[in-house]
């Protein structure tokens, strides 16, 4: 079965080392204990040629933890999703479906966008922030707000942000952006071979009144607010092509100490991933 979203990808392995601050946010052992990492870098869309531009969307999914205390985290290269609800997402896709003549109805698309302006937030962000020429140099966000509970029983919402380490001075955007997926693929392999891929896993901390139900908008002043470093992910090797499907990545897999986000899109994603994995197997 072909994946409609983030269909082209590369499975990798690595290690996770928690920071001393992680326990302040969550008691989840998947974030507070060292572990192996299974991860996947991906391009959005079913056509890697069309998707592979510096104005597309990239994904970074990873699994932390062991011994029944595992968490699967899904992040992407834009801090917002393109739809707030499942109905809105379906309407978005229908508006962009070709007609019987195989052509897009631009009047229909424009009318939908005017009625649903929040569905343009992701595209606007992508247009304003060209991607670097490497999966390893990309910053990734989790668009959902996760309730986390620490050892004191204190609960608050966080958003995940994955920041590349040691990327200062590397070319970005149009300067060296690869135009073919094999170049992006080769660059990733070279960086892995050189042990040159490292990320800081950050938790963006909530404030009273932050929207936790709407994945199409950011938290106020999100880039400038407090963030806590949960730990460090180091990519050390490439996994077999079928490793991802065998591993069964699913956003519903969360170790005790981190809860499921309350927004509608997260629930829909959990259901969709479970169906997709069943069909592929």
Coordinates of C-alpha atoms in Angstrom, one line a residue, residues 9-224:
X9 CA 11.7 7.9 3.8
X10 CA 14.9 6.6 5.3
X11 CA 14.9 4.5 8.5
X12 CA 17.8 5.1 10.8
X13 CA 19.0 4.0 14.3
X14 CA 20.8 5.8 17.0
X15 CA 20.9 6.6 20.7
X16 CA 19.0 8.9 23.1
X17 CA 20.7 10.4 26.2
X18 CA 18.4 12.3 28.6
X19 CA 19.3 15.6 30.2
X20 CA 19.2 16.2 33.9
X21 CA 16.2 18.4 33.3
X22 CA 13.9 15.8 31.7
X23 CA 12.5 14.6 35.1
X24 CA 11.3 18.2 35.8
X25 CA 8.8 17.7 33.0
X26 CA 7.9 14.0 32.9
X27 CA 8.3 10.8 34.8
X28 CA 8.1 8.8 31.5
X29 CA 11.0 6.5 31.3
X30 CA 11.1 6.8 27.6
X31 CA 12.4 10.4 28.1
X32 CA 14.3 10.1 31.4
X33 CA 16.3 7.0 30.7
X34 CA 19.0 6.4 28.0
X35 CA 17.8 4.2 25.2
X36 CA 18.3 3.1 21.6
X37 CA 16.4 5.1 19.0
X38 CA 14.6 3.9 15.8
X39 CA 13.8 6.9 13.6
X40 CA 12.6 7.8 10.1
X41 CA 13.4 10.9 8.0
X42 CA 10.7 11.4 5.3
X43 CA 9.4 13.7 2.5
X44 CA 5.8 14.6 2.2
X45 CA 3.7 13.3 -0.7
X46 CA 3.8 10.1 -2.7
X47 CA 6.1 11.4 -5.4
X48 CA 9.7 11.9 -4.0
X49 CA 10.7 14.0 -7.1
X50 CA 7.8 16.4 -6.6
X51 CA 8.2 16.5 -2.8
X52 CA 12.0 17.1 -2.8
X53 CA 12.2 20.9 -2.8
X54 CA 13.3 23.3 -0.1
X55 CA 9.6 24.5 0.0
X56 CA 8.2 21.1 0.8
X57 CA 7.5 19.4 4.2
X58 CA 9.9 17.0 5.9
X59 CA 9.2 14.6 8.7
X60 CA 11.2 13.1 11.5
X61 CA 9.6 10.3 13.5
X62 CA 11.4 8.5 16.3
X63 CA 10.9 5.9 19.0
X64 CA 12.5 6.2 22.5
X65 CA 12.5 3.8 25.4
X66 CA 12.5 0.1 26.0
X67 CA 11.0 -2.8 28.0
X68 CA 7.4 -1.7 27.5
X69 CA 8.1 1.9 28.2
X70 CA 8.3 3.2 24.6
X71 CA 7.1 6.4 23.0
X72 CA 6.7 7.2 19.3
X73 CA 7.0 10.9 18.5
X74 CA 6.1 12.4 15.1
X75 CA 7.6 15.8 14.1
X76 CA 7.7 17.8 10.9
X77 CA 9.5 20.8 9.4
X78 CA 6.6 23.2 10.0
X79 CA 5.1 24.1 13.5
X80 CA 1.5 23.8 12.4
X81 CA -0.8 21.4 10.7
X82 CA -2.9 22.3 7.7
X83 CA -6.3 21.4 9.2
X84 CA -7.9 21.8 12.6
X85 CA -10.4 19.0 12.4
X86 CA -10.9 15.8 10.4
X87 CA -13.9 17.2 8.5
X88 CA -11.8 20.3 7.6
X89 CA -9.0 18.1 6.4
X90 CA -11.3 16.1 4.2
X91 CA -12.9 19.3 2.8
X92 CA -9.4 20.7 2.1
X93 CA -8.4 17.6 0.1
X94 CA -11.7 17.5 -1.8
X95 CA -11.3 21.1 -2.8
X96 CA -7.9 20.3 -4.3
X97 CA -9.0 17.1 -6.1
X98 CA -9.0 17.3 -9.9
X99 CA -12.3 17.4 -11.7
X100 CA -13.4 14.9 -14.5
X101 CA -11.1 16.8 -16.9
X102 CA -8.1 16.2 -14.6
X103 CA -7.7 19.9 -13.8
X104 CA -7.9 21.7 -10.5
X105 CA -10.8 24.1 -9.9
X106 CA -8.9 27.1 -8.7
X107 CA -12.2 29.0 -7.9
X108 CA -13.2 26.2 -5.6
X109 CA -9.8 26.2 -3.9
X110 CA -9.9 29.9 -3.4
X111 CA -13.4 29.9 -2.0
X112 CA -12.4 27.2 0.5
X113 CA -9.3 29.1 1.5
X114 CA -11.3 32.3 2.1
X115 CA -13.8 30.4 4.3
X116 CA -11.0 28.5 6.1
X117 CA -8.0 30.8 6.4
X118 CA -6.3 28.7 9.0
X119 CA -5.7 26.0 6.4
X120 CA -3.1 28.4 4.8
X121 CA -1.0 28.8 7.9
X122 CA 1.2 25.8 7.1
X123 CA 1.8 26.7 3.5
X124 CA 2.5 30.3 4.5
X125 CA 5.1 29.1 7.0
X126 CA 6.8 26.8 4.5
X127 CA 6.9 29.6 1.9
X128 CA 8.6 31.9 4.3
X129 CA 11.1 29.4 5.7
X130 CA 13.0 27.5 2.9
X131 CA 14.6 24.3 4.1
X132 CA 18.3 23.6 4.4
X133 CA 19.9 21.0 2.1
X134 CA 19.9 18.2 4.6
X135 CA 17.5 16.2 6.8
X136 CA 20.2 16.5 9.4
X137 CA 20.1 20.3 9.4
X138 CA 16.4 20.7 9.6
X139 CA 14.4 21.8 12.7
X140 CA 11.3 19.7 13.4
X141 CA 8.2 20.5 15.4
X142 CA 5.5 18.5 17.0
X143 CA 2.2 20.3 16.2
X144 CA 0.3 18.7 19.1
X145 CA 0.3 19.7 22.8
X146 CA 1.1 16.8 25.1
X147 CA 0.1 16.6 28.7
X148 CA 3.2 15.5 30.7
X149 CA 3.3 14.5 34.4
X150 CA 6.5 14.6 36.5
X151 CA 7.4 12.6 39.6
X152 CA 5.7 15.1 41.8
X153 CA 2.4 14.5 40.1
X154 CA 2.5 18.0 38.4
X155 CA 1.0 18.1 34.9
X156 CA 1.5 20.6 32.2
X157 CA 1.4 20.8 28.4
X158 CA 4.4 20.7 26.2
X159 CA 5.2 20.8 22.5
X160 CA 8.2 18.9 21.0
X161 CA 10.9 20.7 19.0
X162 CA 13.9 18.9 17.6
X163 CA 16.8 21.2 16.9
X164 CA 19.9 20.2 14.9
X165 CA 23.2 20.5 16.8
X166 CA 26.4 21.9 15.2
X167 CA 24.7 23.3 12.0
X168 CA 26.0 26.9 12.4
X169 CA 27.8 28.0 9.3
X170 CA 26.4 25.4 7.0
X171 CA 24.7 26.7 3.8
X172 CA 20.9 26.9 4.0
X173 CA 17.9 27.2 1.7
X174 CA 18.4 27.8 -2.0
X175 CA 22.1 27.9 -1.7
X176 CA 22.7 24.2 -2.0
X177 CA 19.2 22.7 -1.8
X178 CA 19.2 19.3 -3.6
X179 CA 16.7 18.9 -6.5
X180 CA 16.7 15.1 -6.6
X181 CA 15.8 12.8 -3.7
X182 CA 18.9 10.7 -4.3
X183 CA 21.1 13.7 -3.5
X184 CA 19.2 14.3 -0.2
X185 CA 19.5 10.6 0.4
X186 CA 23.3 10.5 -0.3
X187 CA 23.9 13.5 1.9
X188 CA 22.1 11.8 4.7
X189 CA 24.2 8.6 4.3
X190 CA 27.4 10.6 4.2
X191 CA 26.5 12.4 7.4
X192 CA 25.5 9.1 9.1
X193 CA 28.8 7.6 8.1
X194 CA 30.7 10.5 9.6
X195 CA 28.7 10.3 12.8
X196 CA 27.6 13.9 12.1
X197 CA 23.9 13.9 13.0
X198 CA 22.9 15.1 16.4
X199 CA 19.6 16.7 17.7
X200 CA 18.5 18.4 20.9
X201 CA 15.1 17.2 21.8
X202 CA 13.3 20.2 23.4
X203 CA 10.1 20.7 25.3
X204 CA 8.3 24.0 24.7
X205 CA 6.6 24.9 27.9
X206 CA 3.0 26.0 28.1
X207 CA 1.5 29.1 29.6
X208 CA -2.0 29.7 30.9
X209 CA -4.5 30.1 28.1
X210 CA -2.3 28.5 25.4
X211 CA -4.5 26.8 22.7
X212 CA -4.1 23.0 23.0
X213 CA -7.0 22.0 20.8
X214 CA -6.1 23.8 17.5
X215 CA -3.1 22.4 15.6
X216 CA -3.3 25.1 12.9
X217 CA -2.0 27.9 15.2
X218 CA 1.1 28.3 17.2
X219 CA 1.3 29.3 20.9
X220 CA 1.7 33.0 21.4
X221 CA 5.4 34.1 21.1
X222 CA 6.3 30.4 20.7
X223 CA 9.8 31.0 19.4
X224 CA 10.8 33.2 22.3

